[in-house]
Amino acid sequence: MVGTLTDTLALTGRNLRKVRRVPEILFSVLVSPVVFVMLFAYVFGSSIEVPGGSYREYLIAGTFAMILSFNAVFTGIGLAEDMKSGIIARFRSLPMSRSAVVLARTASDVLYNVLSLLVMGTAGLLVGWRIHTDVGRAFGGFLLLLGFAYAISWIMAFVGLTASAPEVVNNASFMVIFPLSFLANTFTPTDGFPAPLRVFADHNPVSAVTQAARVLFGNIPPGTPEPTAWPLQHPVLYSVLWIVGLIAVFAPLAVRRYQRLT
């Protein structure tokens, strides 16, 4: 256990130091979120109204959920690049924990996501987003967003260790995460969706995490009708169930996949 922790910390530091050689990572983590916040706030914000509230406050939780889901792709691409460069083969020849490489990759991406949240939160405050609840509930909202991103990272870790090239991870992730982010209540309520899409959107975990963040940040306008779908009536519980379930399934799959690499 101590050996696994030591190896994980060492490899997490190695992943973070990689930023010096690949500064494009910082652009994706720090600059892209600001662009998305500004773009959606001033483009969608000028044409969509939320009865009784501010669309920019409604928007920010959805932007948080979407960007953190996109950031999870770094986990898969990073592992695929390490496999392609041969460093994974080198790690496997060393006397180190078999799970440390995957644990370190997901842990370093948590730190990237914390930075991303700080930047997006600051950008959100500049465009008019405010938190109307207490510190504890606000902290719970950020923690839930980070937990969801961590769970998605384990899916991407499994994909990264299975794919034949980093480009495959990028394309495969885009085909899954993009529709999940947009067939949800990320930017607009699901009330106007066609019936089949609305059922999907109401049960989409991205919708639940977004709704939970809005509730915990106090960004649900007064008088907003109660959601009819159970996942959106209990978004925090539904989100936690998804987070626990995804980690319980994909963490063992990713570690086992790493152990069986040749």
CSV table of C-alpha atoms in Angstrom, one decimal:
chain,number,residue,atom,x,y,z
A,1,MET,CA,0.0,0.0,0.0
A,2,VAL,CA,2.8,2.4,1.0
A,3,GLY,CA,4.7,1.4,-2.1
A,4,THR,CA,1.7,2.1,-4.3
A,5,LEU,CA,1.2,5.5,-2.8
A,6,THR,CA,4.9,6.4,-3.1
A,7,ASP,CA,5.0,5.3,-6.8
A,8,THR,CA,1.7,7.1,-7.5
A,9,LEU,CA,3.0,10.4,-6.0
A,10,ALA,CA,6.3,10.1,-8.0
A,11,LEU,CA,4.4,9.5,-11.3
A,12,THR,CA,1.9,12.2,-10.6
A,13,GLY,CA,4.8,14.7,-10.2
A,14,ARG,CA,6.2,13.4,-13.5
A,15,ASN,CA,2.9,14.0,-15.3
A,16,LEU,CA,2.6,17.5,-13.9
A,17,ARG,CA,6.2,18.4,-14.9
A,18,LYS,CA,5.3,17.4,-18.4
A,19,VAL,CA,3.5,20.7,-18.7
A,20,ARG,CA,6.9,22.4,-19.1
A,21,ARG,CA,7.6,20.4,-22.3
A,22,VAL,CA,4.0,20.5,-23.6
A,23,PRO,CA,2.6,23.9,-22.7
A,24,GLU,CA,-0.4,23.2,-25.0
A,25,ILE,CA,-1.9,21.3,-22.0
A,26,LEU,CA,-2.1,24.6,-20.0
A,27,PHE,CA,-3.8,26.2,-23.0
A,28,SER,CA,-6.5,23.5,-23.0
A,29,VAL,CA,-6.9,23.6,-19.2
A,30,LEU,CA,-6.8,27.3,-18.6
A,31,VAL,CA,-7.6,29.2,-21.8
A,32,SER,CA,-10.2,27.0,-23.5
A,33,PRO,CA,-12.6,27.2,-20.5
A,34,VAL,CA,-12.5,31.0,-20.5
A,35,VAL,CA,-13.3,31.0,-24.2
A,36,PHE,CA,-16.2,28.7,-23.7
A,37,VAL,CA,-17.6,30.7,-20.8
A,38,MET,CA,-17.3,34.0,-22.7
A,39,LEU,CA,-18.7,32.5,-26.0
A,40,PHE,CA,-21.7,30.9,-24.5
A,41,ALA,CA,-22.4,33.7,-22.1
A,42,TYR,CA,-22.5,36.4,-24.8
A,43,VAL,CA,-23.8,34.4,-27.7
A,44,PHE,CA,-26.4,32.2,-26.0
A,45,GLY,CA,-26.9,34.7,-23.2
A,46,SER,CA,-28.1,37.3,-25.6
A,47,SER,CA,-30.8,35.1,-27.1
A,48,ILE,CA,-32.1,32.8,-24.4
A,49,GLU,CA,-34.1,33.9,-21.4
A,50,VAL,CA,-34.7,32.0,-18.2
A,51,PRO,CA,-38.0,33.1,-16.5
A,52,GLY,CA,-37.3,34.6,-13.1
A,53,GLY,CA,-33.5,34.3,-13.4
A,54,SER,CA,-30.3,35.1,-15.2
A,55,TYR,CA,-29.3,32.9,-18.1
A,56,ARG,CA,-25.6,33.4,-17.3
A,57,GLU,CA,-26.2,32.0,-13.9
A,58,TYR,CA,-28.1,29.1,-15.4
A,59,LEU,CA,-25.3,28.6,-18.0
A,60,ILE,CA,-22.3,28.3,-15.8
A,61,ALA,CA,-23.0,25.0,-14.1
A,62,GLY,CA,-23.6,23.4,-17.5
A,63,THR,CA,-20.3,24.9,-18.7
A,64,PHE,CA,-18.5,23.4,-15.7
A,65,ALA,CA,-19.9,20.0,-16.4
A,66,MET,CA,-19.1,20.1,-20.1
A,67,ILE,CA,-15.5,21.3,-19.8
A,68,LEU,CA,-14.6,18.9,-17.0
A,69,SER,CA,-16.0,16.0,-19.1
A,70,PHE,CA,-13.9,17.2,-22.1
A,71,ASN,CA,-10.8,17.5,-19.8
A,72,ALA,CA,-11.1,13.8,-18.9
A,73,VAL,CA,-10.0,13.0,-22.4
A,74,PHE,CA,-6.4,14.1,-21.3
A,75,THR,CA,-6.3,10.9,-19.2
A,76,GLY,CA,-6.8,8.6,-22.2
A,77,ILE,CA,-4.6,10.6,-24.6
A,78,GLY,CA,-1.8,10.8,-22.0
A,79,LEU,CA,-1.8,7.0,-21.5
A,80,ALA,CA,-2.0,6.3,-25.2
A,81,GLU,CA,0.9,8.7,-25.9
A,82,ASP,CA,2.9,7.0,-23.1
A,83,MET,CA,2.3,3.6,-24.7
A,84,LYS,CA,3.2,4.9,-28.1
A,85,SER,CA,6.5,6.4,-26.8
A,86,GLY,CA,7.4,3.2,-25.0
A,87,ILE,CA,7.6,4.7,-21.5
A,88,ILE,CA,4.8,2.3,-20.4
A,89,ALA,CA,6.9,-0.7,-21.4
A,90,ARG,CA,9.8,0.9,-19.4
A,91,PHE,CA,7.6,1.4,-16.3
A,92,ARG,CA,6.5,-2.3,-16.5
A,93,SER,CA,10.1,-3.4,-16.4
A,94,LEU,CA,10.7,-1.6,-13.2
A,95,PRO,CA,9.9,-2.9,-9.7
A,96,MET,CA,6.9,-0.6,-9.1
A,97,SER,CA,3.2,-0.9,-8.3
A,98,ARG,CA,1.2,-2.2,-11.3
A,99,SER,CA,-1.7,0.3,-10.5
A,100,ALA,CA,0.5,3.4,-9.9
A,101,VAL,CA,0.7,4.5,-13.5
A,102,VAL,CA,-3.1,4.6,-14.0
A,103,LEU,CA,-3.7,6.1,-10.5
A,104,ALA,CA,-1.1,8.8,-11.1
A,105,ARG,CA,-2.6,9.7,-14.5
A,106,THR,CA,-6.1,10.2,-13.0
A,107,ALA,CA,-4.7,12.0,-9.9
A,108,SER,CA,-2.8,14.5,-12.0
A,109,ASP,CA,-5.9,15.2,-14.1
A,110,VAL,CA,-7.8,16.0,-10.9
A,111,LEU,CA,-5.3,18.8,-10.3
A,112,TYR,CA,-5.7,20.1,-13.9
A,113,ASN,CA,-9.5,20.1,-13.3
A,114,VAL,CA,-9.1,22.1,-10.0
A,115,LEU,CA,-7.2,24.7,-12.0
A,116,SER,CA,-9.8,24.6,-14.7
A,117,LEU,CA,-12.6,25.1,-12.2
A,118,LEU,CA,-10.8,28.1,-10.6
A,119,VAL,CA,-10.4,29.7,-14.0
A,120,MET,CA,-13.9,29.0,-15.1
A,121,GLY,CA,-15.3,30.2,-11.8
A,122,THR,CA,-13.4,33.5,-12.1
A,123,ALA,CA,-14.6,34.0,-15.7
A,124,GLY,CA,-18.1,33.2,-14.6
A,125,LEU,CA,-18.0,35.8,-11.9
A,126,LEU,CA,-16.9,38.3,-14.5
A,127,VAL,CA,-19.9,37.6,-16.7
A,128,GLY,CA,-22.4,37.8,-13.9
A,129,TRP,CA,-22.5,34.3,-12.3
A,130,ARG,CA,-23.1,34.3,-8.5
A,131,ILE,CA,-23.4,31.7,-5.8
A,132,HIS,CA,-26.5,32.2,-3.6
A,133,THR,CA,-26.0,29.4,-1.1
A,134,ASP,CA,-23.6,28.9,1.8
A,135,VAL,CA,-20.0,27.8,1.7
A,136,GLY,CA,-20.7,24.2,2.5
A,137,ARG,CA,-23.3,23.8,-0.3
A,138,ALA,CA,-21.0,25.6,-2.8
A,139,PHE,CA,-18.1,23.4,-1.8
A,140,GLY,CA,-20.3,20.4,-2.3
A,141,GLY,CA,-21.2,21.6,-5.8
A,142,PHE,CA,-17.5,21.9,-6.8
A,143,LEU,CA,-16.7,18.5,-5.2
A,144,LEU,CA,-19.5,16.8,-7.1
A,145,LEU,CA,-18.2,18.3,-10.4
A,146,LEU,CA,-14.7,17.1,-9.6
A,147,GLY,CA,-15.9,13.6,-8.6
A,148,PHE,CA,-17.8,13.3,-11.9
A,149,ALA,CA,-14.8,14.3,-13.9
A,150,TYR,CA,-12.7,11.8,-11.9
A,151,ALA,CA,-15.1,9.0,-12.8
A,152,ILE,CA,-15.0,9.9,-16.5
A,153,SER,CA,-11.2,9.9,-16.3
A,154,TRP,CA,-11.3,6.2,-15.4
A,155,ILE,CA,-13.4,5.5,-18.5
A,156,MET,CA,-10.8,7.4,-20.6
A,157,ALA,CA,-8.0,5.5,-18.8
A,158,PHE,CA,-9.5,2.2,-20.0
A,159,VAL,CA,-10.0,3.6,-23.5
A,160,GLY,CA,-6.4,5.0,-23.6
A,161,LEU,CA,-4.9,1.6,-22.7
A,162,THR,CA,-7.1,-0.1,-25.2
A,163,ALA,CA,-6.8,2.2,-28.2
A,164,SER,CA,-4.1,1.7,-30.9
A,165,ALA,CA,-3.1,5.4,-31.1
A,166,PRO,CA,-3.8,8.7,-29.3
A,167,GLU,CA,-5.8,9.9,-32.3
A,168,VAL,CA,-8.2,7.0,-31.8
A,169,VAL,CA,-8.7,8.1,-28.2
A,170,ASN,CA,-9.4,11.6,-29.3
A,171,ASN,CA,-11.9,10.7,-31.9
A,172,ALA,CA,-13.7,8.0,-29.9
A,173,SER,CA,-14.0,10.3,-26.8
A,174,PHE,CA,-15.3,13.1,-29.0
A,175,MET,CA,-18.0,10.9,-30.4
A,176,VAL,CA,-19.2,9.9,-26.9
A,177,ILE,CA,-18.7,13.0,-24.7
A,178,PHE,CA,-19.9,15.6,-27.2
A,179,PRO,CA,-23.4,14.2,-27.6
A,180,LEU,CA,-23.6,13.4,-23.9
A,181,SER,CA,-22.8,17.1,-23.1
A,182,PHE,CA,-25.3,18.5,-25.6
A,183,LEU,CA,-28.1,16.1,-25.3
A,184,ALA,CA,-28.6,17.3,-21.7
A,185,ASN,CA,-29.8,20.4,-19.8
A,186,THR,CA,-26.3,21.9,-20.1
A,187,PHE,CA,-27.4,25.0,-22.0
A,188,THR,CA,-31.2,24.8,-22.2
A,189,PRO,CA,-34.0,23.1,-20.2
A,190,THR,CA,-35.0,19.8,-21.7
A,191,ASP,CA,-38.7,20.7,-21.8
A,192,GLY,CA,-38.6,21.6,-25.5
A,193,PHE,CA,-36.8,18.5,-26.6
A,194,PRO,CA,-38.6,15.8,-28.7
A,195,ALA,CA,-40.0,13.1,-26.4
A,196,PRO,CA,-37.3,10.4,-27.0
A,197,LEU,CA,-34.4,12.9,-26.7
A,198,ARG,CA,-36.0,14.4,-23.5
A,199,VAL,CA,-36.1,10.9,-21.9
A,200,PHE,CA,-32.5,10.4,-22.7
A,201,ALA,CA,-31.5,13.9,-21.6
A,202,ASP,CA,-33.4,13.6,-18.3
A,203,HIS,CA,-31.5,10.4,-17.4
A,204,ASN,CA,-28.2,11.6,-18.8
A,205,PRO,CA,-25.6,11.8,-15.9
A,206,VAL,CA,-24.4,15.1,-17.3
A,207,SER,CA,-27.9,16.5,-16.8
A,208,ALA,CA,-27.9,15.3,-13.2
A,209,VAL,CA,-24.5,16.7,-12.4
A,210,THR,CA,-25.5,20.0,-14.0
A,211,GLN,CA,-28.8,20.2,-12.1
A,212,ALA,CA,-27.1,19.2,-8.9
A,213,ALA,CA,-24.5,22.0,-9.3
A,214,ARG,CA,-27.3,24.5,-10.0
A,215,VAL,CA,-29.1,23.5,-6.9
A,216,LEU,CA,-26.0,23.6,-4.7
A,217,PHE,CA,-24.9,27.0,-6.1
A,218,GLY,CA,-28.5,28.4,-5.8
A,219,ASN,CA,-28.8,29.0,-9.5
A,220,ILE,CA,-32.4,27.6,-9.9
A,221,PRO,CA,-34.6,30.7,-10.4
A,222,PRO,CA,-37.6,31.0,-8.0
A,223,GLY,CA,-40.8,29.6,-9.4
A,224,THR,CA,-39.0,27.1,-11.8
A,225,PRO,CA,-41.3,24.1,-12.2
A,226,GLU,CA,-40.2,20.9,-10.4
A,227,PRO,CA,-38.6,18.5,-12.9
A,228,THR,CA,-40.8,15.5,-13.7
A,229,ALA,CA,-38.0,13.0,-14.1
A,230,TRP,CA,-36.7,11.2,-10.9
A,231,PRO,CA,-33.0,11.8,-11.8
A,232,LEU,CA,-33.5,15.6,-11.9
A,233,GLN,CA,-35.7,15.5,-8.8
A,234,HIS,CA,-32.8,13.9,-6.9
A,235,PRO,CA,-29.8,15.1,-8.9
A,236,VAL,CA,-27.2,14.9,-6.1
A,237,LEU,CA,-28.1,11.3,-5.2
A,238,TYR,CA,-28.3,10.3,-8.9
A,239,SER,CA,-24.9,11.9,-9.6
A,240,VAL,CA,-23.2,10.2,-6.7
A,241,LEU,CA,-24.6,6.8,-7.8
A,242,TRP,CA,-23.2,7.4,-11.3
A,243,ILE,CA,-19.8,8.5,-9.9
A,244,VAL,CA,-19.5,5.4,-7.6
A,245,GLY,CA,-20.8,3.1,-10.3
A,246,LEU,CA,-18.4,4.3,-13.0
A,247,ILE,CA,-15.4,4.2,-10.7
A,248,ALA,CA,-16.3,0.7,-9.4
A,249,VAL,CA,-16.6,-0.6,-13.0
A,250,PHE,CA,-13.8,1.2,-14.9
A,251,ALA,CA,-11.1,1.5,-12.3
A,252,PRO,CA,-10.6,-2.3,-12.0
A,253,LEU,CA,-11.0,-2.7,-15.8
A,254,ALA,CA,-8.3,0.0,-16.4
A,255,VAL,CA,-5.8,-1.5,-13.9
A,256,ARG,CA,-6.4,-5.0,-15.2
A,257,ARG,CA,-5.9,-3.8,-18.8
A,258,TYR,CA,-2.6,-2.2,-17.7
A,259,GLN,CA,-1.5,-5.4,-16.0
A,260,ARG,CA,-2.2,-7.5,-19.2
A,261,LEU,CA,-0.3,-5.2,-21.6
A,262,THR,CA,2.4,-6.9,-23.5
